[in-house]
Amino acid sequence: MEEFLIYLSPDIDTTINKQLVELGYSTISGSNSDIDLQNKHIRLFILTTKINNLDFAKKVKSNLHKEILFIIDDTINQINTDDLVSLEPLGVLSMPIIHYEFKINILSIVKKLSKFNLISQGEIWSQALMNATTDAVVEVDSMGKIKHMNSVAQQLVGIENHKAVGVEAQRVLQFKISNNEELNYTDEVFDEYIEFEGEIYNRIAKQFIHISGKMATVKDNNGNSKGKTIIIKDIRELKNLFSKINYHTSHDNLTGLLNRKSFIEETDKIITLSKFDGRNHGLIVISIDKFKVVNDTCGHTAGDELLRKIAYIINENDKFKIAGRISGDEFGILVDDASITEIKHLTKSIKTKISQQDFIWGEKEFPIRCCYGIVTINKNTVDHYTLFAAVDDAISIAKEKGGGKIEIYNNLQDEYNKRRGDMSWMHKLKNAISGDLFELYYQEIIPISPEDTKKIEILVRLKDENGKIITPDIFIPPAEHYGIMPEIDKIIIEKSVLFCKELIENPKNDSKYILSVNLSATSMLDKSLASYIISVFQKFKVPPTLFCFEITETSAIKNMNIAKYLINNLKAVGCQFSIDDFGSGFSNFSYLRHMNVDYLKIDGSFISEIIDDPISLAMVESINNIGHILKLKTVAEFVSNKEIQEELIKIGVDYLQGYSISIPTPLKNLLS
């Protein structure tokens, strides 16, 4: 018996090789460039869908006429589906491989390959003879009438050979060719053959079947036409395989919704449509609140299940024709031909359904909360970039309002100016710097234990030309956008140190405070910042031990070495350090062991929800406990009422800050 050798590309999973050996087949592997392609015993090539395997597969098909079985891996989205289709693989399997499915496929392929050999396109008449058992073969005489149909052709068309012989081929073979052309069975123009693809009608099933075919003119020794030979291949299975590939490349494997790439393509279609029909459409984005916390608390398997649950709820709504997973924790929905009122009503409906569900994982049960951003699509919508930027802003605003909210963007340009600041903000901020228009405020940070020193956080406000006080959430984003924040930080530092000097020298003051000053991420990148701060202490003759500097968790993690350099230099002269908004990044606690800090300020979004949200409560308890294990003091911000305050005292947090403790007050008031 002739050896049946199977080639495996080097990146094929070893379990596949093991299964083939168990089935009794020999395998060979190696780099695509080193393998001996002329080895006549190699009958089947099993390759993954990686891009570098595609060129190798083309060589196998064109030069050797050997068969290919593809294994779909995680790079399938990078492959052009048409390229894969052109190779006509015997099959396409998805990872992870199911043992019995793989066994059945291999045994079926080997049986098929043992019955026939593929040969070159130029040998059309030989193909008709050799492939008679697998492909439909029809002979048509020079008058365009059926001369013979093999058994496969009879099954494909649904008519017996003796009934078809002598009947015009046009009546027996009812094709729907893809390019709408009709096959001419008596025309002698075709010297060799033509290829076509489309559908053929089956009389028994009473339906059209996907096929591909070839038709060749058969001539005698004198060059006269003797008729046509038509070879037809049933490609229903292949079409199903390609549909499977298309599905993989356009859908999210976890939720079954469209992936981001396909969702954007659908968005572009609606944007284009709105420019022509003038109708209003809508984009709804759903962002899961604290999704990362679910992942970190319960594990990624739990996070995946939560995503599937929300996707199922979205799919239940018949009005949501186009929905996709557009990022790790966000879903997008396109609403066709709807007013803003209708879109808002649909959003409220989906919000109600989601919020009514509880997420149960093991013994834990959590409420599901999401933020919802809405943007209208109309003839003035520029492109999907501006559309998604706008809805991102809507989601950000909804989260800033406490989460679980619906935020609508109607006028994109106005909202952009409000959120991101226009060019006029650069001039306003420059004028504020030169005109000394920044004013310092403070908010008390009270210790639970009387043994701990009181702290105050230094806050900044901007006074405009009319004397109106502007809060930092308005002017800091454009200051960061235009790179002006380092200048503002230095102003705050110098004003704070000067105030501390005045506080020390004030005879009415009998309280000792530690002043806590925020440093922006952009300022932290300046390696000269530490020496600048030390020089300010020296200038005003103020002890550095009275200052604590706050840096955010995110900026500390992103710029670990720079953060350690800044901390170590300022700690050397007596300053303290606090990690602000801790838990917002929540990658892990391990980096804290390498950061010489004194305080952990727990992210306010957890503090504000510890009464109603068990996840937030668990997070606060975890951060507080691990902070204490690391010998760090913990600070809870956003303490807004007595109930939260009492719960935090019960947990054992060291410091409290928020509106129930004190409100932001002009710093100069502290002197009086």
XYZ file of C-alpha atoms in Angstrom:
672
model
C 0.000 0.000 0.000
C 1.339 3.411 -0.958
C 2.509 5.457 2.033
C 0.152 8.315 2.981
C 2.386 11.075 4.413
C 0.947 14.241 6.003
C 2.952 17.466 6.257
C 2.369 19.702 9.314
C 3.508 23.333 9.402
C 5.901 23.977 12.347
C 3.335 26.098 14.245
C 0.727 23.293 14.337
C -0.240 22.252 17.900
C 1.534 19.063 18.996
C -1.780 17.455 19.959
C -2.706 17.293 16.242
C 0.463 15.340 15.437
C -0.296 12.987 18.320
C -3.848 12.341 17.051
C -2.601 11.621 13.496
C -0.042 9.128 14.780
C -2.773 7.426 16.828
C -4.835 7.113 13.617
C -1.867 5.347 11.957
C -0.608 8.117 9.670
C 2.970 9.272 9.233
C 3.738 12.959 9.581
C 6.559 15.216 8.533
C 7.341 18.756 9.668
C 9.961 21.414 9.207
C 10.297 24.972 7.929
C 8.372 25.753 4.743
C 11.623 26.562 2.935
C 13.407 23.318 3.898
C 10.671 20.769 3.256
C 11.134 18.537 0.214
C 8.052 19.454 -1.814
C 8.852 16.803 -4.414
C 8.304 14.009 -1.886
C 5.647 12.038 -3.747
C 4.397 10.437 -0.534
C 3.145 13.739 0.872
C -0.575 13.625 0.072
C -1.962 16.242 2.473
C -0.653 19.545 3.877
C -2.097 20.759 7.232
C -1.319 24.448 7.770
C -2.394 27.199 10.166
C -3.901 30.398 8.727
C -0.846 32.514 9.555
C 0.088 34.939 6.761
C 3.470 33.289 6.030
C 1.725 29.944 5.428
C -0.508 31.488 2.741
C 2.308 31.902 0.168
C 3.503 28.391 0.921
C -0.029 27.064 0.382
C -0.228 28.788 -3.023
C 3.012 27.057 -4.038
C 1.643 23.685 -2.896
C -1.569 24.151 -4.931
C -0.066 25.629 -8.106
C 3.095 23.503 -8.423
C 2.160 20.206 -6.778
C -1.636 20.106 -7.002
C -1.731 18.733 -3.464
C -4.623 19.170 -1.029
C -4.646 21.473 2.015
C -6.462 21.428 5.361
C -6.395 24.732 7.260
C -6.415 25.150 11.057
C -7.839 28.561 12.075
C -5.679 30.359 14.657
C -5.941 33.796 16.311
C -4.396 35.528 13.242
C -7.413 34.720 11.014
C -8.500 38.429 11.097
C -5.261 39.317 9.247
C -6.041 36.991 6.325
C -7.930 38.107 3.229
C -10.866 35.689 2.928
C -10.684 35.789 -0.895
C -7.079 34.520 -0.757
C -8.180 31.593 1.380
C -11.140 30.854 -0.916
C -8.908 30.780 -4.003
C -6.900 27.888 -2.515
C -10.015 25.641 -2.318
C -8.960 23.788 0.881
C -10.499 20.420 1.670
C -11.549 21.766 5.044
C -11.144 24.447 7.708
C -11.063 23.511 11.398
C -11.136 25.839 14.419
C -9.028 25.649 17.558
C -9.373 24.055 20.015
C -9.509 20.836 18.008
C -12.259 18.413 19.050
C -10.823 14.875 18.843
C -13.790 13.103 17.190
C -14.428 15.978 14.735
C -10.767 15.899 13.695
C -10.771 12.109 13.323
C -13.868 12.123 11.087
C -12.427 14.910 8.905
C -9.075 13.154 8.419
C -10.626 9.762 7.612
C -13.027 11.432 5.136
C -10.189 13.324 3.419
C -7.984 10.236 3.122
C -10.882 8.275 1.610
C -11.538 11.058 -0.894
C -7.872 11.374 -1.874
C -7.610 7.644 -2.417
C -10.325 7.838 -5.092
C -8.903 10.565 -7.287
C -5.910 12.757 -8.077
C -6.096 16.405 -9.001
C -4.493 17.279 -12.328
C -3.752 20.415 -14.344
C -6.456 22.606 -15.847
C -5.137 22.020 -19.360
C -6.169 18.341 -19.290
C -9.934 18.919 -19.296
C -10.899 15.705 -21.058
C -8.713 13.633 -18.685
C -10.307 15.398 -15.709
C -13.754 14.356 -16.928
C -12.687 10.706 -16.892
C -10.630 10.666 -13.673
C -13.019 12.721 -11.559
C -16.173 10.946 -12.710
C -16.706 9.405 -9.284
C -16.443 12.691 -7.363
C -17.553 15.451 -9.738
C -20.589 15.712 -11.956
C -19.651 15.138 -15.619
C -22.011 15.968 -18.489
C -21.324 15.342 -22.193
C -23.189 17.534 -24.704
C -23.173 16.775 -28.462
C -22.486 19.286 -31.216
C -26.237 20.069 -31.424
C -26.310 21.192 -27.789
C -28.184 18.115 -26.525
C -27.332 15.861 -23.603
C -25.226 12.884 -24.658
C -24.377 11.420 -21.256
C -24.544 12.284 -17.531
C -22.603 10.374 -14.888
C -24.260 9.311 -11.624
C -23.003 12.365 -9.699
C -24.488 14.684 -12.343
C -27.805 12.841 -12.181
C -27.937 13.334 -8.389
C -26.883 16.975 -8.669
C -29.548 17.862 -11.253
C -32.203 15.455 -9.982
C -32.887 13.678 -13.279
C -31.954 10.212 -14.546
C -29.548 9.822 -17.472
C -31.960 8.020 -19.820
C -34.513 10.827 -19.378
C -31.935 13.539 -20.032
C -30.258 12.066 -23.138
C -31.396 13.865 -26.303
C -32.901 16.787 -24.384
C -31.460 20.278 -24.915
C -28.811 21.029 -22.324
C -30.397 24.426 -21.599
C -33.491 22.621 -20.272
C -31.638 20.009 -18.201
C -28.867 22.176 -16.775
C -30.629 25.193 -15.279
C -27.728 27.398 -14.198
C -27.643 30.773 -12.481
C -24.130 31.955 -13.315
C -22.599 34.597 -11.003
C -21.937 37.139 -13.767
C -25.437 36.545 -15.265
C -23.935 35.018 -18.428
C -25.489 32.021 -20.154
C -23.535 28.967 -21.281
C -23.662 28.391 -25.027
C -23.434 24.655 -25.727
C -23.080 24.901 -29.542
C -20.700 27.869 -29.864
C -17.247 26.802 -31.133
C -15.511 30.006 -30.047
C -14.114 28.365 -26.941
C -10.961 26.569 -28.080
C -10.024 25.307 -24.616
C -12.457 25.756 -21.755
C -14.244 28.275 -19.597
C -14.670 28.341 -15.837
C -17.791 29.517 -14.066
C -19.396 29.683 -10.644
C -22.991 30.023 -9.558
C -25.937 27.758 -8.810
C -27.717 24.842 -10.491
C -31.334 23.801 -9.919
C -32.017 20.391 -8.365
C -35.449 19.071 -9.362
C -35.808 16.689 -6.431
C -34.777 19.120 -3.666
C -36.505 21.943 -5.571
C -33.711 24.352 -4.729
C -30.565 25.834 -6.221
C -27.198 24.362 -5.191
C -23.886 26.266 -5.137
C -21.509 24.927 -7.761
C -18.335 25.721 -9.678
C -17.656 24.290 -13.118
C -15.590 24.043 -16.276
C -16.758 23.592 -19.852
C -14.462 22.478 -22.647
C -14.943 22.071 -26.388
C -14.096 18.539 -27.548
C -12.661 18.269 -31.066
C -11.788 15.441 -33.424
C -8.441 14.997 -35.180
C -9.525 17.445 -37.903
C -10.360 20.169 -35.400
C -14.097 19.867 -35.811
C -16.305 20.285 -32.740
C -17.768 17.090 -31.336
C -19.538 18.865 -28.489
C -18.807 19.974 -24.947
C -17.720 18.325 -21.750
C -18.937 20.009 -18.558
C -17.446 19.219 -15.160
C -19.462 20.500 -12.193
C -18.340 20.503 -8.576
C -20.795 20.729 -5.654
C -19.284 23.456 -3.453
C -22.001 23.685 -0.805
C -19.640 22.378 1.874
C -16.921 24.773 0.756
C -19.383 27.677 0.834
C -20.313 26.731 4.374
C -16.654 26.641 5.336
C -16.059 30.081 3.863
C -19.153 31.387 5.609
C -17.598 30.110 8.812
C -14.352 31.928 8.018
C -16.230 35.136 7.188
C -18.091 34.849 10.467
C -14.834 34.467 12.398
C -13.311 37.528 10.727
C -16.356 39.755 11.274
C -17.656 38.675 14.688
C -16.411 38.691 18.249
C -15.717 35.091 19.254
C -16.804 35.612 22.859
C -20.182 37.345 22.412
C -21.166 36.524 18.828
C -21.698 40.243 18.111
C -19.871 42.141 15.367
C -16.246 42.917 16.175
C -14.962 46.509 16.184
C -13.722 46.433 12.573
C -17.053 45.196 11.196
C -19.046 47.529 13.437
C -17.079 50.518 12.137
C -17.760 49.377 8.569
C -21.499 49.318 9.325
C -21.202 52.742 10.969
C -19.553 54.147 7.834
C -22.460 52.813 5.749
C -25.015 54.594 7.939
C -22.992 57.838 7.900
C -22.918 57.690 4.079
C -26.629 56.849 3.968
C -27.523 59.820 6.188
C -25.766 62.210 3.791
C -27.984 60.999 0.943
C -31.356 60.397 2.585
C -31.165 63.213 5.161
C -32.595 60.955 7.872
C -31.422 60.797 11.483
C -29.820 57.674 12.896
C -28.141 56.958 16.212
C -25.111 55.390 17.876
C -25.502 53.991 21.402
C -22.438 52.856 23.350
C -22.771 50.796 26.543
C -19.758 50.799 28.885
C -19.680 48.445 31.875
C -18.928 50.238 35.147
C -15.953 48.775 37.040
C -15.534 45.871 34.608
C -11.836 45.611 35.471
C -12.773 45.174 39.107
C -14.938 42.167 38.197
C -12.017 40.676 36.271
C -9.548 41.297 39.106
C -11.927 40.205 41.885
C -13.590 37.144 40.317
C -11.235 36.302 37.445
C -11.355 36.702 33.664
C -13.743 33.752 33.268
C -16.290 35.703 35.299
C -15.626 38.814 33.209
C -16.230 36.821 30.023
C -19.517 35.517 31.390
C -20.642 39.069 32.253
C -19.869 40.176 28.666
C -21.876 37.268 27.257
C -24.795 38.084 29.553
C -24.993 41.713 28.383
C -24.578 40.655 24.735
C -27.513 38.250 25.151
C -29.707 41.071 26.524
C -28.742 43.312 23.577
C -29.518 40.528 21.085
C -32.982 40.026 22.578
C -34.083 43.461 21.300
C -35.323 43.083 17.712
C -34.887 46.809 17.061
C -31.115 46.512 17.500
C -30.297 45.206 14.024
C -26.589 46.096 14.217
C -24.704 45.546 17.488
C -21.057 44.898 18.226
C -18.423 44.594 20.912
C -16.234 47.605 20.193
C -13.695 47.299 23.036
C -12.941 45.137 26.050
C -15.847 46.427 28.135
C -17.956 48.379 25.618
C -20.772 47.523 23.223
C -22.025 49.598 20.287
C -25.536 49.676 18.832
C -26.601 51.391 15.592
C -30.219 52.564 15.428
C -31.547 53.170 11.921
C -33.973 55.989 11.043
C -34.889 57.209 14.535
C -35.324 60.539 16.304
C -33.282 61.385 19.397
C -36.415 60.777 21.501
C -36.801 57.270 20.063
C -33.105 56.535 20.542
C -33.259 57.701 24.157
C -36.360 55.554 24.741
C -34.554 52.486 23.340
C -31.535 53.242 25.534
C -33.716 53.514 28.642
C -35.321 50.213 27.703
C -32.000 48.366 27.423
C -30.733 50.092 30.599
C -33.768 48.845 32.515
C -33.295 45.266 31.279
C -29.591 45.257 32.160
C -30.048 46.864 35.591
C -32.796 44.354 36.476
C -30.304 41.525 36.051
C -27.906 40.421 38.784
C -24.545 38.880 37.986
C -24.041 35.727 40.041
C -20.608 34.133 40.240
C -20.102 31.359 42.739
C -21.430 32.603 46.051
C -21.157 36.249 45.002
C -24.026 38.270 43.554
C -23.455 41.717 42.028
C -25.734 44.290 40.389
C -24.857 45.110 36.751
C -24.258 48.826 36.175
C -23.371 50.486 32.888
C -22.915 53.973 31.448
C -24.718 54.823 28.199
C -23.523 57.344 25.599
C -25.738 58.501 22.706
C -24.705 60.385 19.559
C -26.997 61.212 16.659
C -25.890 60.476 13.085
C -27.121 62.921 10.448
C -26.016 64.649 7.239
C -23.591 66.814 9.254
C -21.714 63.857 10.732
C -18.152 64.020 9.371
C -16.860 60.452 9.849
C -16.686 57.611 12.363
C -13.588 59.100 14.025
C -15.460 62.213 15.201
C -18.506 60.088 16.000
C -16.608 57.708 18.295
C -14.623 60.560 19.858
C -17.927 62.246 20.733
C -19.484 59.124 22.224
C -16.288 58.528 24.244
C -16.776 61.985 25.738
C -20.414 61.152 26.477
C -19.341 57.982 28.308
C -16.694 59.943 30.262
C -19.289 62.506 31.364
C -21.664 59.716 32.424
C -18.900 58.121 34.536
C -17.999 61.483 36.087
C -21.615 61.809 37.183
C -21.277 58.611 39.184
C -21.934 55.872 36.611
C -25.172 54.145 35.685
C -26.209 57.232 33.686
C -27.376 58.015 30.132
C -25.543 60.920 28.465
C -26.651 62.403 25.129
C -24.525 64.353 22.672
C -26.577 66.336 20.206
C -24.322 69.196 19.169
C -20.911 67.641 18.708
C -18.943 70.830 18.048
C -20.186 72.609 21.164
C -19.437 69.582 23.300
C -15.938 69.257 21.882
C -15.226 72.856 22.773
C -16.538 72.297 26.275
C -14.726 68.996 26.905
C -11.393 69.543 25.258
C -11.026 73.265 25.028
C -10.394 75.230 21.876
C -7.369 77.303 20.956
C -8.637 80.254 23.012
C -7.900 78.263 26.196
C -4.174 78.407 25.467
C -4.297 82.217 25.522
C -6.513 82.249 28.636
C -4.093 80.033 30.532
C -1.034 82.017 29.405
C -2.777 85.197 30.581
C -3.637 83.520 33.890
C 0.022 82.615 34.420
C 1.314 86.102 33.594
C -1.541 87.805 35.479
C -1.261 85.640 38.620
C -4.921 84.570 38.361
C -4.538 81.151 40.034
C -5.882 80.956 43.577
C -5.267 78.213 46.116
C -8.023 76.454 48.051
C -7.771 73.655 50.589
C -9.779 70.713 51.888
C -9.123 69.057 55.238
C -7.995 65.431 55.487
C -8.794 64.385 59.042
C -7.118 61.484 60.872
C -9.213 58.874 62.682
C -6.501 58.503 65.303
C -5.622 61.662 67.287
C -1.982 60.574 67.140
C -1.817 61.199 63.385
C -1.044 64.690 62.040
C -3.796 66.683 60.323
C -3.448 67.118 56.572
C -4.873 69.554 54.055
C -4.969 68.986 50.305
C -4.010 72.047 48.260
C -6.520 72.706 45.464
C -6.340 75.251 42.645
C -8.939 77.554 41.105
C -8.739 80.028 38.212
C -10.221 83.510 38.403
C -11.396 84.782 35.005
C -11.433 88.391 33.792
C -14.821 88.945 35.458
C -13.702 87.591 38.811
C -15.647 84.341 38.381
C -14.012 81.255 39.912
C -13.402 78.427 37.394
C -13.003 74.882 38.749
C -10.064 72.649 37.689
C -12.229 70.155 35.757
C -12.745 72.966 33.200
C -9.206 74.341 32.749
C -6.902 71.401 33.590
C -7.844 69.255 30.514
C -6.850 72.029 28.044
C -3.791 72.811 30.205
C -2.682 69.184 29.841
C -3.632 69.162 26.144
C -1.468 72.199 25.366
C 1.417 71.185 27.673
C 0.931 74.087 30.117
C 0.354 71.954 33.235
C 4.044 71.861 34.367
C 4.062 75.686 34.568
C 0.842 75.660 36.606
C 2.248 72.961 38.927
C 5.291 75.121 39.688
C 3.025 78.084 40.499
C 1.010 75.895 42.894
C 4.181 74.540 44.546
C 5.681 78.013 45.090
C 2.406 79.503 46.374
C 1.949 76.504 48.724
C 5.453 76.780 50.201
C 5.056 80.543 50.631
C 1.721 79.996 52.401
C 3.330 77.395 54.685
C 5.975 79.963 55.665
C 3.225 82.477 56.510
C 1.329 79.824 58.484
C 4.418 78.958 60.518
C 5.111 82.621 61.277
C 1.465 83.410 62.153
C 1.215 83.822 65.951
C -2.505 82.930 65.883
C -1.779 79.506 64.407
C -1.427 76.715 66.943
C -2.200 73.820 64.604
C 0.308 71.701 62.744
C -0.604 70.614 59.224
C 0.988 68.571 56.483
C 0.252 70.200 53.115
C -0.584 67.717 50.360
C 0.181 68.967 46.820
C -0.795 67.200 43.582
C 1.773 66.682 40.825
C 0.516 66.121 37.265
C 1.771 63.259 35.107
C 3.486 65.672 32.686
C 5.325 67.460 35.507
C 6.548 64.151 36.869
C 8.350 63.469 33.573
C 10.605 66.502 34.212
C 13.765 65.130 35.868
C 14.635 68.600 37.168
C 11.376 68.812 39.162
C 12.902 67.373 42.374
C 15.768 69.898 42.417
C 13.301 72.719 41.641
C 11.079 71.788 44.616
C 14.096 71.553 46.945
C 15.253 74.997 45.782
C 11.813 76.470 46.655
C 12.051 75.003 50.176
C 15.486 76.596 50.536
C 14.286 79.928 49.134
C 11.508 80.327 51.731
C 13.299 78.438 54.515
C 10.405 75.985 54.985
C 10.929 72.424 56.336
C 10.250 69.802 53.592
C 8.813 67.550 56.330
C 5.604 69.641 56.223
C 4.841 68.567 52.629
C 3.332 65.476 51.020
C 3.194 65.153 47.234
C 0.413 63.188 45.519
C 0.909 61.308 42.247
C -1.776 59.188 40.586
C -1.523 55.414 40.429
C -1.748 55.474 36.617
C 1.115 57.942 36.147
C 3.254 56.079 38.708
C 2.838 52.734 36.921
C 3.387 54.179 33.437
C 6.536 56.036 34.504
C 7.860 53.737 37.233
C 11.567 54.638 37.040
C 10.921 58.386 36.788
C 8.454 58.195 39.703
C 10.992 56.323 41.862
C 13.669 58.925 41.024
C 11.374 61.804 42.062
C 10.169 60.053 45.224
C 13.637 59.009 46.404
C 15.118 62.499 45.898
C 12.321 64.299 47.767
C 12.059 61.643 50.490
C 15.776 62.176 51.131
C 15.051 65.752 52.322
C 12.030 64.737 54.410
C 8.974 64.970 52.091
C 6.196 62.405 52.154
C 4.404 60.806 49.180
C 0.884 59.577 48.481
C -0.462 57.421 45.639
C -3.686 59.118 44.520
C -6.760 57.430 42.954
C -5.465 54.036 43.993
C -7.586 51.222 42.563
C -8.497 53.031 39.353
C -5.713 51.158 37.560
C -5.617 48.177 39.968
C -3.074 46.206 37.972
C -1.574 44.653 41.110
C -0.117 45.601 44.475
C 3.363 44.260 43.799
C 4.802 47.539 42.479
C 4.011 49.251 45.821
C 6.780 47.239 47.470
C 9.241 49.066 45.228
C 7.690 52.535 45.677
C 8.836 54.372 48.801
C 5.468 56.019 49.546
C 3.657 56.800 52.808
C -0.060 56.963 51.925
C -2.591 55.214 49.706
C -5.509 57.426 48.714
C -8.320 55.045 47.732
C -10.091 55.996 44.484
C -13.253 57.996 45.254
C -15.429 56.043 42.821
C -15.215 53.045 45.190
C -15.741 55.115 48.349
C -18.926 56.755 47.065
C -20.586 53.363 46.452
C -19.493 51.206 49.419
C -22.978 51.289 50.977
C -24.857 49.936 47.938
C -22.208 48.075 45.946
C -20.571 44.943 47.458
C -17.778 45.045 44.853
C -16.797 48.593 45.880
C -16.913 47.604 49.562
C -14.698 44.570 48.904
C -12.254 46.725 46.940
C -11.964 49.312 49.738
C -11.440 46.594 52.344
C -8.782 44.888 50.195
C -6.862 48.102 49.474
C -7.001 49.152 53.135
C -5.803 45.747 54.400
C -2.927 45.422 51.951
C -1.966 49.078 52.536
C -1.627 48.344 56.239
C 0.368 45.159 55.560
C 2.785 47.355 53.584
C 2.930 49.810 56.558
C 1.115 52.545 54.617
C -1.549 54.932 55.917
C -4.806 54.856 53.937
C -6.918 57.860 52.910
C -10.561 57.704 51.787
C -11.684 60.562 49.520
C -15.226 61.437 48.343
C -16.678 60.868 51.828
C -20.063 62.485 51.188
C -22.229 61.460 54.154
C -22.194 60.124 57.716
C -23.180 56.585 56.647
C -20.113 56.253 54.411
C -17.993 57.849 57.148
C -19.096 55.307 59.755
C -18.509 52.384 57.373
C -14.956 53.606 56.652
C -14.191 53.930 60.351
C -15.457 50.351 60.799
C -13.169 49.183 57.949
C -10.196 50.884 59.635
C -9.208 53.562 57.105
C -6.698 56.039 58.638
C -7.820 59.356 57.066
C -11.115 60.748 55.744
C -11.626 63.472 53.104
C -14.802 64.707 51.428
C -17.741 67.072 51.606
C -19.052 65.554 54.836
C -15.687 66.410 56.442
C -15.073 69.866 54.931
C -15.746 71.716 51.701
C -13.034 73.357 49.538
C -12.204 76.748 51.081
C -9.850 79.599 50.040
C -6.429 78.861 51.551
C -6.029 82.388 52.867
C -8.960 81.754 55.254
C -6.785 79.319 57.177
C -4.570 82.190 58.299
C -7.489 83.988 59.921
